[in-house]
Short mmCIF file of C-alpha atoms and ligand atoms in Angstrom, two decimals:
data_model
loop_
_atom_site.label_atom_id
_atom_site.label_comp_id
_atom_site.label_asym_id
_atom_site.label_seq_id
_atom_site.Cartn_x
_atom_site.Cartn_y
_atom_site.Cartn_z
CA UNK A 1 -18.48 -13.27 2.30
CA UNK A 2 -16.72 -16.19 1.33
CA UNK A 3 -13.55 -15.39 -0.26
CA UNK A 4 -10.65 -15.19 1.42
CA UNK A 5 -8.75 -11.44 2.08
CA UNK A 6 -4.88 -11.82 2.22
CA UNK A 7 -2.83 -9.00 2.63
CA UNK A 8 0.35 -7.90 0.77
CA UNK A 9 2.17 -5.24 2.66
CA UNK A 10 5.84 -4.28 0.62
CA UNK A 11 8.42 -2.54 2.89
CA UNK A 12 11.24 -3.01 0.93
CA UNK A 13 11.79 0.25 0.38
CA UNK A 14 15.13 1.75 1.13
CA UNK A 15 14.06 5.34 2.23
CA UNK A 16 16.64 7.53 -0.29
CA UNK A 17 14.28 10.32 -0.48
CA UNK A 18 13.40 10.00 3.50
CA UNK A 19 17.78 10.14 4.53
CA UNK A 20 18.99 8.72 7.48
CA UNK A 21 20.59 4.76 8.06
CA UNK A 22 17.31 3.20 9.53
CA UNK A 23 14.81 2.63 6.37
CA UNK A 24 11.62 4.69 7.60
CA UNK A 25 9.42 1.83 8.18
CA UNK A 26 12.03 0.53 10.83
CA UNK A 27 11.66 3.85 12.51
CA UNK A 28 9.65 4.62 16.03
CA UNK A 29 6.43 6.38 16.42
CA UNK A 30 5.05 6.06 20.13
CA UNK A 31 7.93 3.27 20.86
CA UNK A 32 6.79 0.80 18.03
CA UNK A 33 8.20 0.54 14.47
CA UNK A 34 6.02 1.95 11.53
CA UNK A 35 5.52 -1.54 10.27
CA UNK A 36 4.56 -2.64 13.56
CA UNK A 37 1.55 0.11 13.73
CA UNK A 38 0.69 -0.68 10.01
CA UNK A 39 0.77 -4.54 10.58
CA UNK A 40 -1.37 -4.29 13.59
CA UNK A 41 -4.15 -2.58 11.98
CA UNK A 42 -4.61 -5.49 9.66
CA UNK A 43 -4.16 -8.29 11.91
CA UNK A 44 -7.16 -6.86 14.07
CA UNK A 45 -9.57 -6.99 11.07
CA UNK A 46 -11.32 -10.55 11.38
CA UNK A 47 -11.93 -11.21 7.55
CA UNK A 48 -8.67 -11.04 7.19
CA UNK A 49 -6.77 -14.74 6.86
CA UNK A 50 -3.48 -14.37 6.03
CA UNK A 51 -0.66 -11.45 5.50
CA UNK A 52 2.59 -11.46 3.48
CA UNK A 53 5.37 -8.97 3.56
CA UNK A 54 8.13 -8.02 1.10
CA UNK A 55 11.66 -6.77 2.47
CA UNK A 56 15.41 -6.85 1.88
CA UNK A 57 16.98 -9.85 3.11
CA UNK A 58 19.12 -8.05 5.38
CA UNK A 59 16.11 -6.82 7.54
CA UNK A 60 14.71 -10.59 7.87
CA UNK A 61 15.64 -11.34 10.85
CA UNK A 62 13.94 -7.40 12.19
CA UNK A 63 10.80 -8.43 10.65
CA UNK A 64 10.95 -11.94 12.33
CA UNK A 65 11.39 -10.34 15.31
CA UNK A 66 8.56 -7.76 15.40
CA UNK A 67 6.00 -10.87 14.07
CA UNK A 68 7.11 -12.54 17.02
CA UNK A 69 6.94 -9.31 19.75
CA UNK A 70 3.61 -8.64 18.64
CA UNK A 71 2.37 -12.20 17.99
CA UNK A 72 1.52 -11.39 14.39
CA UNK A 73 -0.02 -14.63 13.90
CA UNK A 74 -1.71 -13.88 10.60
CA UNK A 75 1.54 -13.04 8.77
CA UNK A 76 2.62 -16.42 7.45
CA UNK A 77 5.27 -15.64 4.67
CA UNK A 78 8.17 -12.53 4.78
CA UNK A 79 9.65 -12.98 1.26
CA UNK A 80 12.23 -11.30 -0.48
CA UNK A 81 11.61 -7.34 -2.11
CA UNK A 82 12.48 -6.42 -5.65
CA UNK A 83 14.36 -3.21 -7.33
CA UNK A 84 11.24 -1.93 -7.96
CA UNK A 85 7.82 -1.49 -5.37
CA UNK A 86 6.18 -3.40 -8.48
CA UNK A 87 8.75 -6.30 -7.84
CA UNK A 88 8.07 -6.69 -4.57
CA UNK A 89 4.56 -6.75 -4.77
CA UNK A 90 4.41 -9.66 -7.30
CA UNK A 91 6.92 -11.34 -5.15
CA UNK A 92 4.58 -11.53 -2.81
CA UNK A 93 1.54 -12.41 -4.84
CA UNK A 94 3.58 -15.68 -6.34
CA UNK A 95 4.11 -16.64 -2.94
CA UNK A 96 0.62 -17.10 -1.99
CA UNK A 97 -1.38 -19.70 -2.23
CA UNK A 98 -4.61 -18.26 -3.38
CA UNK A 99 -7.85 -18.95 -5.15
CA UNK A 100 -8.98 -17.34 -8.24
CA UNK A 101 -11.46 -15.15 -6.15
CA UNK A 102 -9.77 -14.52 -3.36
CA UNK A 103 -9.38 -10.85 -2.66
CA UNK A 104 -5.93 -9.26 -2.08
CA UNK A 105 -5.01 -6.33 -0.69
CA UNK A 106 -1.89 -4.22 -1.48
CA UNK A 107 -0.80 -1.67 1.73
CA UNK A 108 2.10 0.38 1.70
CA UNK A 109 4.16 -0.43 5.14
CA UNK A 110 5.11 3.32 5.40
CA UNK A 111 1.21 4.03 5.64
CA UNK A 112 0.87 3.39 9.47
CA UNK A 113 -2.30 5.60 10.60
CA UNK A 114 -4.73 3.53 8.11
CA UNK A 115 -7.80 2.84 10.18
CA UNK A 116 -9.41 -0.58 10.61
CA UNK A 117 -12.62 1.10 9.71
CA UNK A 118 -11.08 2.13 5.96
CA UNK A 119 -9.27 -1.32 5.68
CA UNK A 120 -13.11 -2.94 6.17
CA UNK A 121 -14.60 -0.65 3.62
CA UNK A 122 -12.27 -1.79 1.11
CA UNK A 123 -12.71 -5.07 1.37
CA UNK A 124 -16.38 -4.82 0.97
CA UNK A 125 -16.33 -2.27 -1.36
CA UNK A 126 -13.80 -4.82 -3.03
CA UNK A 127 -16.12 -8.01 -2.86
CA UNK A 128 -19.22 -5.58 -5.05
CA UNK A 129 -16.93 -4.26 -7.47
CA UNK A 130 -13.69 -6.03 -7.93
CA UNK A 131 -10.72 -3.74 -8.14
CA UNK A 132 -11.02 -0.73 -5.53
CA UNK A 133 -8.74 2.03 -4.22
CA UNK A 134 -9.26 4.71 -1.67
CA UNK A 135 -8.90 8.03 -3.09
CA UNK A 136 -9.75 11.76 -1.91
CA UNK A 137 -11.05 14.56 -4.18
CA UNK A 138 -8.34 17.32 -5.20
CA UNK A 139 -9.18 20.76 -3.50
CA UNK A 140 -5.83 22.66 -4.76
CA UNK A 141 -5.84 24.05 -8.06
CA UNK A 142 -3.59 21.53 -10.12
CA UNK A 143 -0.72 22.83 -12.94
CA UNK A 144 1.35 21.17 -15.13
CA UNK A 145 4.87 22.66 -15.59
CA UNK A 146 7.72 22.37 -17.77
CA UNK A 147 11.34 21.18 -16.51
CA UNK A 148 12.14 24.33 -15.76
CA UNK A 149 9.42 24.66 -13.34
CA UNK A 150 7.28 27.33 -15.91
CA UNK A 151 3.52 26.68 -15.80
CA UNK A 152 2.82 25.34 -18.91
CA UNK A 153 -1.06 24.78 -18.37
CA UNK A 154 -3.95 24.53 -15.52
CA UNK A 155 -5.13 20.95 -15.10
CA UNK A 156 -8.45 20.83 -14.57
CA UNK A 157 -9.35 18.98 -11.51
CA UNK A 158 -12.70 18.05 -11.63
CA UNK A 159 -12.97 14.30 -10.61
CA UNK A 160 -9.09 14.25 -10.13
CA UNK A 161 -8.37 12.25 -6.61
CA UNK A 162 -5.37 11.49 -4.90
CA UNK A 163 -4.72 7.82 -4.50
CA UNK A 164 -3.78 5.89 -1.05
CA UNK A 165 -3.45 2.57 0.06
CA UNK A 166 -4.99 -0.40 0.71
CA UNK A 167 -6.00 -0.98 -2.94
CA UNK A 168 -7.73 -4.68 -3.33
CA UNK A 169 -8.16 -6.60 -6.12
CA UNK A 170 -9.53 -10.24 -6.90
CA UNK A 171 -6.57 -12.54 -7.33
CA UNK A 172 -6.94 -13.83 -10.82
CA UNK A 173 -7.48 -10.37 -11.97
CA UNK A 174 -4.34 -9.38 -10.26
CA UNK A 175 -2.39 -12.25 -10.89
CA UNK A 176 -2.93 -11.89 -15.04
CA UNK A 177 -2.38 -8.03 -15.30
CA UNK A 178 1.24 -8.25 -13.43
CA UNK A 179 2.39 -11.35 -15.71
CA UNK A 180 1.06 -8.84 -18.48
CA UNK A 181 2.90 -6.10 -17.07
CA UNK A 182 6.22 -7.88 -17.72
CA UNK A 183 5.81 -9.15 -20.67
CA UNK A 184 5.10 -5.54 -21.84
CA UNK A 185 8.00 -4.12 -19.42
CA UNK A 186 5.46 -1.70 -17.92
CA UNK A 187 5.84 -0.07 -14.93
CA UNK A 188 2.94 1.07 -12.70
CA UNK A 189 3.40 3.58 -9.73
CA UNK A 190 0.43 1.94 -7.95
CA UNK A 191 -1.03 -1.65 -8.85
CA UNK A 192 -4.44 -0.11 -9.80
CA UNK A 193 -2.73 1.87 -12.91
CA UNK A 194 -1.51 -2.10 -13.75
CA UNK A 195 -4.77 -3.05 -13.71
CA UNK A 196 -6.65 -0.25 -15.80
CA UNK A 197 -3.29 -0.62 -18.66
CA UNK A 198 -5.45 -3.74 -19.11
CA UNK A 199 -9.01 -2.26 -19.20
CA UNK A 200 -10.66 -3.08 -15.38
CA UNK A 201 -12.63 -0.95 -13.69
CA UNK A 202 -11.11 0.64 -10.57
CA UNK A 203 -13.64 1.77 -8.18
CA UNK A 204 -12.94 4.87 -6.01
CA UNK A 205 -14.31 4.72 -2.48
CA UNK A 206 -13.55 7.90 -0.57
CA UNK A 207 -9.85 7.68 1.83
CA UNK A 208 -9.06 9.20 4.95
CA UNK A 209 -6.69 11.58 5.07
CA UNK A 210 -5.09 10.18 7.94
CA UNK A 211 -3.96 7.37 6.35
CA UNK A 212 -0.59 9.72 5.16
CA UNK A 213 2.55 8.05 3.21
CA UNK A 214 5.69 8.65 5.07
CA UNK A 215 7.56 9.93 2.19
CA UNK A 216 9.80 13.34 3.52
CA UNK A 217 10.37 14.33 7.19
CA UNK A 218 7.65 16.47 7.17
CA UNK A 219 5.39 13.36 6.61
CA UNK A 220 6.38 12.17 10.03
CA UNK A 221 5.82 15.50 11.65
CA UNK A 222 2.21 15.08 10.23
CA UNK A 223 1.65 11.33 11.13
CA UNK A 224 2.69 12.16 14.81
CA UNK A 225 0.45 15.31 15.09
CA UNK A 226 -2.83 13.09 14.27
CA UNK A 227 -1.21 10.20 16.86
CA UNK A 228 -1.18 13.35 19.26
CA UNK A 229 -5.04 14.04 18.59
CA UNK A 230 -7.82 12.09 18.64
CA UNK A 231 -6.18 9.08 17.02
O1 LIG B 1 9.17 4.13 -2.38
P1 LIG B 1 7.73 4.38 -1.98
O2 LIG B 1 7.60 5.43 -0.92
O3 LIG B 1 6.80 4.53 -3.11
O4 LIG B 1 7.32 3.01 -1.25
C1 LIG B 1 6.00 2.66 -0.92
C2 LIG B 1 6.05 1.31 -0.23
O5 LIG B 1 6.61 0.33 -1.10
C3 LIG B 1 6.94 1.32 1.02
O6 LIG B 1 6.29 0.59 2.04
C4 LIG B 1 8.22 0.66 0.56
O7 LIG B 1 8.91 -0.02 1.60
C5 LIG B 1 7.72 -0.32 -0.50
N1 LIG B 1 8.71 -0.64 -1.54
C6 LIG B 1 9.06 -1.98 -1.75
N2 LIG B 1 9.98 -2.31 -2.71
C7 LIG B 1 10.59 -1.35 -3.43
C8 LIG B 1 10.26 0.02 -3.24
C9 LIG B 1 9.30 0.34 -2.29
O8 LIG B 1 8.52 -2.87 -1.08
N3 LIG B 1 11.50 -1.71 -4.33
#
């Protein structure tokens, strides 16, 4: 392959929904920050050239210091986050200096247990098809309610999948769907839906369900049960 993979990781995320001082991604698991475990997993994949992340100023000079702990070479850039995930992630992307084909990928920081394995079939998956995320098939039954928490319908859930992280996407692609995205003041939850608002084609590849978000507390109890197993 010969485009260039950089990595976008935003952890600029305050935690409001997690509680607590310490913003999640700052938090131990097995004596190492989450962003620590998540950054390490892309530094060890070779194709991988470069890595940028997005945070609040005032947790700088902790990211400095865990790039320089672990010898996170690879990460060149820690720039500043935005109000909204969105922000932070273009942030990022204008801060790289990328060719039109280059492939980027987007990673949550708060998604620590992603495997090397996954991270390589996206970025292969990525250089065939163009814009890919990881996503795993829906086994519950799915139901829309009201605002008072009545069912209103049953969604069906055939091809319905849940989305993760690392989504990759070729830079120019990228690049022209976010300045799109603020001209029309849209806001995606995930870059992919920014992408498809302007008619690419996402390709699913199957995730690992592993790779969990620490959202809740209970997210944490999950992420340290697989650390406990096999992992
Ligand atoms: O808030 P949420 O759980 O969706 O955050 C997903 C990822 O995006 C986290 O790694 C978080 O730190 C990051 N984020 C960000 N800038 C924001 C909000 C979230 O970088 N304004």
């Amino acid at each position: 392959m010969n485009r260039a993979v950089k990595v976008i990781i935003p952890a600029s995320g305050s935690g409001v929904r997690f509680g607590g001082k310490t913003p999640k991604q700052f938090l131990k698991l097995n004596g190492k920050e989450i962003l620590t475990h998540t950054v390490k997993k892309f530094h060890d994949v070779k194709a991988i050239d470069e890595i940028i992340i997005a945070a609040a100023p005032e947790n700088f000079i902790r990211i400095c210091s865990i790039i320089r702990k672990n010898n996170f070479t690879k990460v060149k850039k820690v720039v500043e986050g935005g109000k909204r995930r969105q922000d932070s992630v273009y942030n990022a992307l204008i801060n790289l200096d990328c060719g039109k084909k280059d492939i980027i990928l987007i990673h949550d920081a708060v998604r620590p247990l992603v495997s090397v394995k996954l991270i390589r079939e996206v970025i292969n998956a990525a250089d065939k098809f163009g814009c890919v995320i990881p996503g795993i098939a829906v086994s519950d039954t799915l139901k829309r309610t009201d605002k008072n928490f009545f069912v209103k319908d049953t969604v069906d859930r055939n091809g319905v999948v849940t989305v993760q992280t690392p989504q990759a996407f070729g830079f120019e692609i990228l690049q022209k769907c976010f300045l799109r995205s603020y001209k029309d003041g849209f806001t995606g939850t995930d870059e992919s839906s920014i992408v498809e608002k302007y008619g690419y084609k996402v390709k699913v590849i199957p995730g690992d369900k592993r790779n969990v978000k620490i959202t809740e507390k209970k997210d944490m109890e999950e992420v340290k049960r697989y650390m406990g197993g096999e992992w």
